[in-house]
Coordinates of C-alpha atoms and ligand atoms in Angstrom, one line a residue:
X2 CA 66.9 103.4 80.5
X3 CA 65.1 102.1 77.4
X4 CA 66.1 98.6 76.5
X5 CA 65.0 98.8 72.9
X6 CA 66.3 101.3 70.1
X7 CA 64.0 104.3 70.0
X8 CA 63.2 106.6 67.1
X9 CA 63.8 110.4 67.3
X10 CA 63.5 112.8 64.4
X11 CA 63.7 109.8 61.9
X12 CA 66.9 108.4 63.5
X13 CA 67.2 105.1 65.5
X14 CA 68.9 105.8 68.8
X15 CA 70.8 102.7 69.9
X16 CA 70.5 101.9 73.7
X17 CA 73.0 100.1 76.0
X18 CA 72.9 96.3 76.4
X19 CA 70.2 95.1 78.8
X20 CA 72.8 92.8 80.5
X21 CA 75.1 95.8 81.4
X22 CA 72.2 97.4 83.2
X23 CA 72.2 94.4 85.6
X24 CA 75.7 95.4 86.8
X25 CA 75.3 97.2 90.1
X26 CA 77.2 100.5 90.6
X27 CA 79.6 100.8 93.5
X28 CA 78.0 102.5 96.5
X29 CA 81.6 103.3 97.9
X30 CA 82.2 105.3 94.7
X31 CA 78.7 107.0 94.9
X32 CA 79.7 108.3 98.4
X33 CA 83.2 109.2 97.3
X34 CA 81.8 111.2 94.5
X35 CA 79.7 113.4 96.8
X36 CA 82.8 113.8 99.0
X37 CA 85.0 114.8 96.1
X38 CA 82.7 117.9 95.6
X39 CA 83.5 119.1 99.1
X40 CA 86.4 120.7 100.8
X41 CA 88.2 119.6 104.0
X42 CA 86.9 116.0 104.0
X43 CA 88.8 113.4 106.1
X44 CA 88.8 110.6 103.5
X45 CA 88.7 107.1 104.9
X46 CA 86.3 105.6 102.3
X47 CA 88.8 104.1 99.8
X48 CA 91.0 101.0 100.5
X49 CA 94.3 102.7 100.2
X50 CA 97.1 104.0 102.3
X51 CA 97.9 107.8 102.1
X52 CA 101.6 106.8 102.1
X53 CA 103.4 107.1 98.7
X54 CA 105.0 104.2 97.0
X55 CA 108.5 103.6 98.6
X56 CA 111.3 105.5 96.8
X57 CA 113.2 102.3 95.8
X58 CA 110.3 101.1 93.8
X59 CA 109.8 104.4 92.1
X60 CA 113.6 104.5 91.3
X61 CA 113.3 101.0 89.8
X62 CA 110.5 102.2 87.5
X63 CA 112.7 105.1 86.4
X64 CA 115.6 102.8 85.7
X65 CA 113.3 100.3 83.8
X66 CA 112.1 103.2 81.5
X67 CA 115.7 104.0 80.9
X68 CA 116.6 100.4 80.2
X69 CA 113.9 100.2 77.5
X70 CA 111.0 98.5 79.3
X71 CA 108.6 100.7 77.2
X72 CA 107.2 97.9 74.9
X73 CA 104.5 95.3 75.1
X74 CA 105.5 92.3 77.2
X75 CA 104.3 88.7 77.2
X76 CA 100.6 88.3 77.8
X77 CA 101.5 86.4 81.0
X78 CA 103.9 89.1 82.1
X79 CA 107.7 89.3 82.2
X80 CA 109.3 85.9 82.7
X81 CA 111.6 87.6 85.3
X82 CA 108.7 88.8 87.3
X83 CA 106.9 85.4 87.2
X84 CA 110.1 83.8 88.5
X85 CA 110.2 86.4 91.3
X86 CA 106.6 85.6 92.1
X87 CA 107.4 81.8 92.3
X88 CA 110.5 82.5 94.5
X89 CA 108.3 84.6 96.8
X90 CA 105.8 81.7 97.3
X91 CA 108.7 79.3 97.8
X92 CA 110.2 81.5 100.5
X93 CA 107.0 82.7 102.2
X94 CA 104.8 79.6 101.9
X95 CA 107.2 76.7 100.9
X96 CA 104.9 76.2 97.9
X97 CA 106.8 75.4 94.5
X98 CA 105.0 77.0 91.6
X99 CA 105.9 76.8 87.9
X100 CA 106.4 80.3 86.7
X101 CA 105.8 79.3 83.1
X102 CA 102.5 77.5 83.5
X103 CA 100.9 78.5 86.8
X104 CA 101.5 82.3 87.1
X105 CA 99.9 85.1 85.1
X106 CA 100.8 88.7 85.7
X107 CA 97.9 91.0 85.4
X108 CA 97.3 94.7 85.3
X109 CA 95.9 94.8 89.0
X110 CA 94.1 92.5 91.3
X111 CA 90.8 93.6 89.9
X112 CA 91.9 92.5 86.4
X113 CA 93.1 89.1 87.8
X114 CA 89.6 88.8 89.3
X115 CA 88.0 89.7 85.8
X116 CA 90.1 87.2 83.8
X117 CA 89.8 84.5 86.4
X118 CA 86.0 84.7 86.8
X119 CA 85.6 85.0 83.0
X120 CA 87.5 81.8 82.6
X121 CA 85.0 79.7 84.6
X122 CA 81.5 81.2 84.2
X123 CA 78.9 80.9 81.4
X124 CA 76.0 83.1 81.1
X125 CA 73.4 81.9 83.7
X126 CA 75.9 80.1 85.9
X127 CA 75.9 80.9 89.6
X128 CA 78.7 82.0 91.8
X129 CA 78.7 81.8 95.6
X130 CA 80.3 84.9 97.1
X131 CA 81.1 85.2 100.9
X132 CA 80.1 88.6 102.0
X133 CA 80.2 91.3 103.3
X134 CA 82.9 91.7 100.6
X135 CA 84.5 94.2 98.3
X136 CA 81.7 94.6 95.8
X137 CA 83.8 94.1 92.7
X138 CA 83.8 90.2 92.9
X139 CA 79.9 89.9 92.7
X140 CA 79.9 92.8 90.2
X141 CA 82.3 91.0 87.9
X142 CA 80.1 87.8 88.1
X143 CA 77.2 90.0 87.0
X144 CA 79.2 91.6 84.2
X145 CA 79.8 88.0 82.9
X146 CA 76.0 87.5 82.7
X147 CA 76.2 85.2 85.6
X148 CA 74.4 85.3 89.0
X149 CA 76.2 86.1 92.3
X150 CA 74.6 84.3 95.3
X151 CA 75.7 86.1 98.5
X152 CA 76.4 84.1 101.6
X153 CA 76.9 86.2 104.6
X154 CA 79.6 85.5 107.2
X155 CA 77.7 85.2 110.6
X156 CA 79.4 87.0 113.5
X157 CA 80.0 84.5 116.3
X158 CA 81.0 86.4 119.4
X159 CA 84.0 88.6 118.4
X160 CA 84.8 86.6 115.2
X161 CA 83.2 86.1 111.7
X162 CA 82.9 82.6 110.7
X163 CA 81.9 80.7 107.4
X164 CA 78.3 79.5 107.2
X165 CA 79.0 76.1 105.7
X166 CA 75.3 75.0 106.1
X167 CA 74.1 78.0 104.2
X168 CA 76.8 77.2 101.5
X169 CA 75.5 73.6 101.2
X170 CA 71.9 74.9 100.8
X171 CA 72.9 77.5 98.1
X172 CA 74.5 74.9 95.7
X173 CA 72.4 74.3 92.5
X174 CA 73.2 72.5 89.3
X175 CA 74.3 75.9 87.9
X176 CA 76.8 76.7 90.7
X177 CA 80.3 76.7 89.3
X178 CA 82.4 79.0 91.5
X179 CA 82.9 80.0 95.2
X180 CA 84.7 83.3 95.9
X181 CA 86.1 84.3 99.3
X182 CA 88.5 86.9 100.5
X183 CA 91.0 86.4 103.3
X184 CA 92.0 88.7 104.9
X185 CA 88.7 90.2 104.2
X186 CA 87.8 93.6 102.9
X187 CA 85.8 95.0 104.8
X188 CA 85.8 92.7 107.8
X189 CA 89.5 92.0 108.5
X190 CA 88.4 88.4 109.0
X191 CA 91.1 85.9 108.3
X192 CA 90.2 82.4 107.4
X193 CA 91.8 79.8 109.8
X194 CA 93.6 76.7 108.3
X195 CA 90.6 74.7 109.2
X196 CA 88.1 77.0 107.4
X197 CA 90.4 77.0 104.3
X198 CA 90.5 73.2 104.4
X199 CA 86.8 73.1 104.7
X200 CA 86.3 75.6 101.8
X201 CA 88.6 73.4 99.7
X202 CA 86.8 70.2 100.6
X203 CA 83.4 71.7 100.0
X204 CA 84.5 73.0 96.5
X205 CA 86.0 69.6 95.7
X206 CA 82.9 67.7 96.8
X207 CA 80.7 69.9 94.6
X208 CA 83.0 70.3 91.6
X209 CA 83.3 74.0 92.0
X210 CA 86.1 76.3 91.2
X211 CA 87.4 78.1 94.3
X212 CA 88.6 81.6 94.0
X213 CA 90.8 83.0 96.9
X214 CA 91.3 86.7 97.0
X215 CA 94.5 87.0 99.0
X216 CA 95.5 90.6 98.1
X217 CA 95.8 91.5 101.8
X218 CA 97.9 88.4 102.9
X219 CA 100.8 90.6 104.0
X220 CA 98.7 92.8 106.2
X221 CA 98.4 90.4 109.0
X222 CA 98.7 91.2 112.7
X223 CA 98.2 87.7 114.4
X224 CA 101.2 85.9 113.0
X225 CA 104.2 84.7 115.2
X226 CA 106.1 87.8 113.9
X227 CA 104.9 91.0 112.4
X228 CA 105.6 90.5 108.6
X229 CA 104.5 86.8 108.6
X230 CA 102.0 86.4 105.9
X231 CA 98.6 84.7 106.3
X232 CA 99.3 81.1 105.2
X233 CA 98.0 80.9 101.6
X234 CA 95.4 78.3 100.7
X235 CA 98.0 77.1 98.2
X236 CA 99.7 75.3 101.1
X237 CA 96.7 73.0 101.4
X238 CA 95.8 72.5 97.7
X239 CA 97.6 70.6 95.0
X240 CA 98.4 72.2 91.7
X241 CA 95.6 69.9 90.1
X242 CA 92.9 71.5 92.3
X243 CA 90.4 73.9 90.6
X244 CA 91.8 76.7 92.6
X245 CA 92.6 80.4 91.6
X246 CA 94.4 82.8 93.9
X247 CA 94.3 86.5 93.1
X248 CA 96.9 88.9 94.3
X249 CA 98.1 92.4 93.9
X250 CA 101.0 94.9 94.4
X251 CA 98.5 97.6 95.4
X252 CA 98.1 97.1 99.1
X253 CA 101.5 95.5 100.3
X254 CA 103.6 98.0 98.5
X255 CA 101.4 101.2 98.4
X256 CA 101.1 100.8 94.6
X257 CA 97.4 101.3 93.9
X258 CA 98.0 103.5 91.0
X259 CA 100.6 101.3 89.2
X260 CA 98.1 98.5 88.3
X261 CA 100.0 95.3 88.7
X262 CA 98.7 92.1 90.1
X263 CA 98.9 88.3 89.5
X264 CA 96.8 85.2 89.2
X265 CA 97.9 81.7 90.3
X266 CA 95.8 78.9 88.9
X267 CA 95.7 75.4 87.6
X268 CA 97.9 75.2 84.4
X269 CA 94.9 75.0 82.0
X270 CA 93.2 78.0 83.5
X271 CA 96.4 80.0 83.6
X272 CA 97.0 79.2 79.9
X273 CA 93.4 80.4 79.0
X274 CA 93.7 83.5 81.1
X275 CA 97.0 84.4 79.4
X276 CA 95.1 84.2 76.1
X277 CA 92.3 86.3 77.3
X278 CA 94.8 88.9 78.6
X279 CA 95.5 89.7 75.0
X280 CA 92.0 90.9 74.4
X281 CA 91.5 92.8 77.7
X282 CA 94.8 94.6 78.4
X283 CA 97.5 92.6 76.5
X284 CA 99.9 93.1 79.4
X285 CA 100.6 95.2 82.5
X286 CA 103.0 98.1 81.6
X287 CA 106.6 96.7 81.3
X288 CA 108.3 99.3 83.5
X289 CA 105.7 98.8 86.2
X290 CA 106.2 95.0 86.1
X291 CA 110.0 95.5 86.4
X292 CA 109.5 97.8 89.5
X293 CA 107.2 95.3 90.9
X294 CA 109.8 92.7 90.6
X295 CA 112.2 94.9 92.6
X296 CA 109.4 95.5 95.2
X297 CA 109.0 91.7 95.8
X298 CA 112.8 91.2 96.2
X299 CA 113.6 94.2 98.4
X300 CA 110.4 95.2 100.2
X301 CA 110.4 93.2 103.3
X302 CA 111.8 95.8 105.6
X303 CA 109.3 98.4 104.3
X304 CA 106.5 96.0 104.9
X305 CA 107.4 95.5 108.6
X306 CA 107.6 99.3 109.1
X307 CA 104.2 99.8 107.5
X308 CA 102.7 97.0 109.5
X309 CA 103.8 98.5 112.8
X310 CA 102.1 101.8 111.8
X311 CA 98.9 100.0 110.6
X312 CA 98.7 98.0 113.8
X313 CA 99.1 101.1 115.9
X314 CA 96.4 102.8 113.8
X315 CA 94.1 99.8 114.2
X316 CA 94.5 99.8 118.0
X317 CA 94.0 103.5 118.2
X318 CA 90.8 103.4 116.2
X319 CA 89.5 100.3 118.1
X320 CA 90.1 102.1 121.4
X321 CA 88.2 105.3 120.1
X322 CA 85.3 103.3 118.9
X323 CA 85.0 101.4 122.2
X324 CA 84.1 104.7 123.8
X325 CA 81.4 105.5 121.3
X326 CA 77.7 104.8 122.0
X327 CA 75.9 101.8 120.4
X328 CA 79.0 100.7 118.6
X329 CA 80.4 97.2 118.5
X330 CA 83.6 96.5 116.6
X331 CA 84.8 92.9 115.9
X332 CA 88.6 92.8 116.2
X333 CA 90.2 92.2 112.8
X334 CA 93.4 90.1 112.3
X335 CA 94.2 91.4 108.8
X336 CA 93.8 94.1 106.0
X337 CA 93.4 97.7 107.1
X338 CA 89.7 98.1 107.8
X339 CA 87.4 98.2 110.8
X340 CA 83.7 97.3 110.2
X341 CA 81.9 98.6 113.4
X342 CA 78.2 97.7 113.7
X343 CA 76.0 100.4 114.8
X344 CA 72.9 99.5 117.0
X345 CA 69.7 100.5 115.3
X346 CA 71.3 101.5 112.1
X347 CA 69.1 100.6 109.0
X348 CA 70.5 102.9 106.3
X349 CA 74.2 103.0 106.3
X350 CA 74.4 105.1 103.1
X351 CA 72.2 107.7 104.6
X352 CA 74.3 107.6 107.8
X353 CA 77.6 108.1 105.8
X354 CA 76.1 110.9 103.8
X355 CA 75.0 112.9 106.8
X356 CA 78.3 112.2 108.5
X357 CA 80.0 113.6 105.4
X358 CA 77.8 116.6 105.2
X359 CA 77.9 117.4 109.0
X360 CA 81.3 116.5 110.0
X361 CA 83.3 116.1 106.7
X362 CA 84.3 112.5 107.5
X363 CA 84.1 110.1 104.5
X364 CA 83.5 106.5 105.5
X365 CA 82.1 103.6 103.2
X366 CA 78.6 102.4 104.0
X367 CA 78.2 98.8 105.0
X368 CA 75.4 98.3 102.4
X369 CA 78.1 98.6 99.7
X370 CA 79.6 95.2 100.8
X371 CA 76.5 93.0 100.0
X372 CA 74.5 90.7 102.3
X373 CA 75.4 91.2 106.0
X374 CA 76.8 94.6 105.4
X375 CA 73.9 96.8 106.2
X376 CA 74.0 98.2 109.7
X377 CA 77.8 98.7 109.7
X378 CA 80.2 101.3 108.3
X379 CA 83.7 100.6 107.0
X380 CA 86.7 102.7 108.2
X381 CA 90.0 102.4 106.4
X382 CA 92.7 103.0 109.0
X383 CA 95.6 103.2 106.6
X384 CA 95.7 107.1 106.9
X385 CA 98.0 109.1 109.2
X386 CA 97.2 109.7 112.8
X387 CA 96.8 113.4 111.8
X388 CA 93.7 112.2 109.9
X389 CA 92.5 109.4 112.1
X390 CA 92.4 111.4 115.3
X391 CA 90.1 114.2 114.2
X392 CA 88.1 111.6 112.2
X393 CA 87.5 109.6 115.4
X394 CA 86.6 112.7 117.4
X395 CA 84.1 113.8 114.7
X396 CA 82.5 110.4 114.4
X397 CA 82.1 110.3 118.2
X398 CA 80.5 113.8 118.1
X399 CA 78.1 112.7 115.3
X400 CA 77.1 109.5 117.2
X401 CA 76.4 111.5 120.3
X402 CA 74.3 114.0 118.4
X403 CA 70.5 114.0 118.3
X404 CA 69.8 111.8 115.4
X405 CA 72.8 109.7 114.3
X406 CA 70.8 106.8 112.9
Ligands
LIG527 C1 89.6 92.3 98.3 C2 90.1 93.0 97.2 N1 90.6 92.4 96.1 C3 91.2 93.0 95.1 C4 91.4 94.3 95.1 C5 92.0 95.0 93.9 O1 93.1 95.7 94.1 P1 93.9 96.2 92.8 O2 93.0 96.2 91.6 O3 94.3 97.7 93.1 O4 95.0 95.5 92.6 C6 90.9 95.1 96.2 C7 91.1 96.6 96.2 O5 90.6 97.3 97.1 C8 90.4 94.5 97.3 O6 89.9 95.1 98.4

């Protein structure tokens, strides 16, 4: 692509901004677009369940439309939804939050990431991003004309850990932000309380903003009871800490298409994010916010049912993968992904493309998730057994074929 305007037939043809060309495209989406042109694909590449949104949430949206929630709302979201989010944190984490000054409703988790990151980075600043990670965090940093610096999670035995030495080495005078995701997409890694504390201490010591992406906190299989959330980092931090927590209704309530999320942050950042919302999206749709409020209040039983299904899916896929040649799968404690490592695999995109063409199974290539991702593939196990069973059989057949890697 030309970076300067060109002339053609006496006309100047404007070109796109140079800076936008530095934004990487999503290699998950690239693979998905090949798959979308094919019939009969078992689709496990996107991070979503094939379960519809529970009926009581859909009903709440219909009632909200009837009740007149068809107008703009506050930039920070409906006060009643922000109160419901504050109550939710009090109940699940014993963390008191001020719904007026510390909570901003957003039109999705990805919009919360956008507005949060935009609030702390100037062009040329650097952001440390723990990877392998959902690519959007690093891409949003690049969209803001800043520089993502990827720090891979090393695998230590059966568990991913945080490389604190690498973090120390990566800090420069331009570093302003550290981004991590727990539970992680794609690893399923869950930060321990000790790791959370060290990430917080590290950020405090270097004067960095810490962004915790906690959108999968309810999809947790290692708590005392199924349904217990991963303890939020908000339990450790004070409200004066330079902390931002991003969340979403998408994963917990099967609401990916609704586009409602939230941001919790120090009051000055929350205020600025509210102001920027006006220029990005103004507000999430009012009726979707109202339905989200009902989801928070009445969704607990559905969450436990969903978790039992997800846990069974996870265990089924882990057992299937254990039988496959050259495959090692670290056991995840959260989210709904497996990230098996395949011995000898150097080009995970090519592997996924051939798997798609030969076996009609759509997985996400590890390379899509940044440093440390190549050599692995991501399986989203939120689908039904009727999809997972044939997908595992076909993956095994492919891995046993002549040239799998
Ligand atoms: C780690 C992580 N954060 C945030 C999101 C954003 O979710 P949404 O924009 O649907 O709320 C996703 C979606 O896949 C994700 O995996």
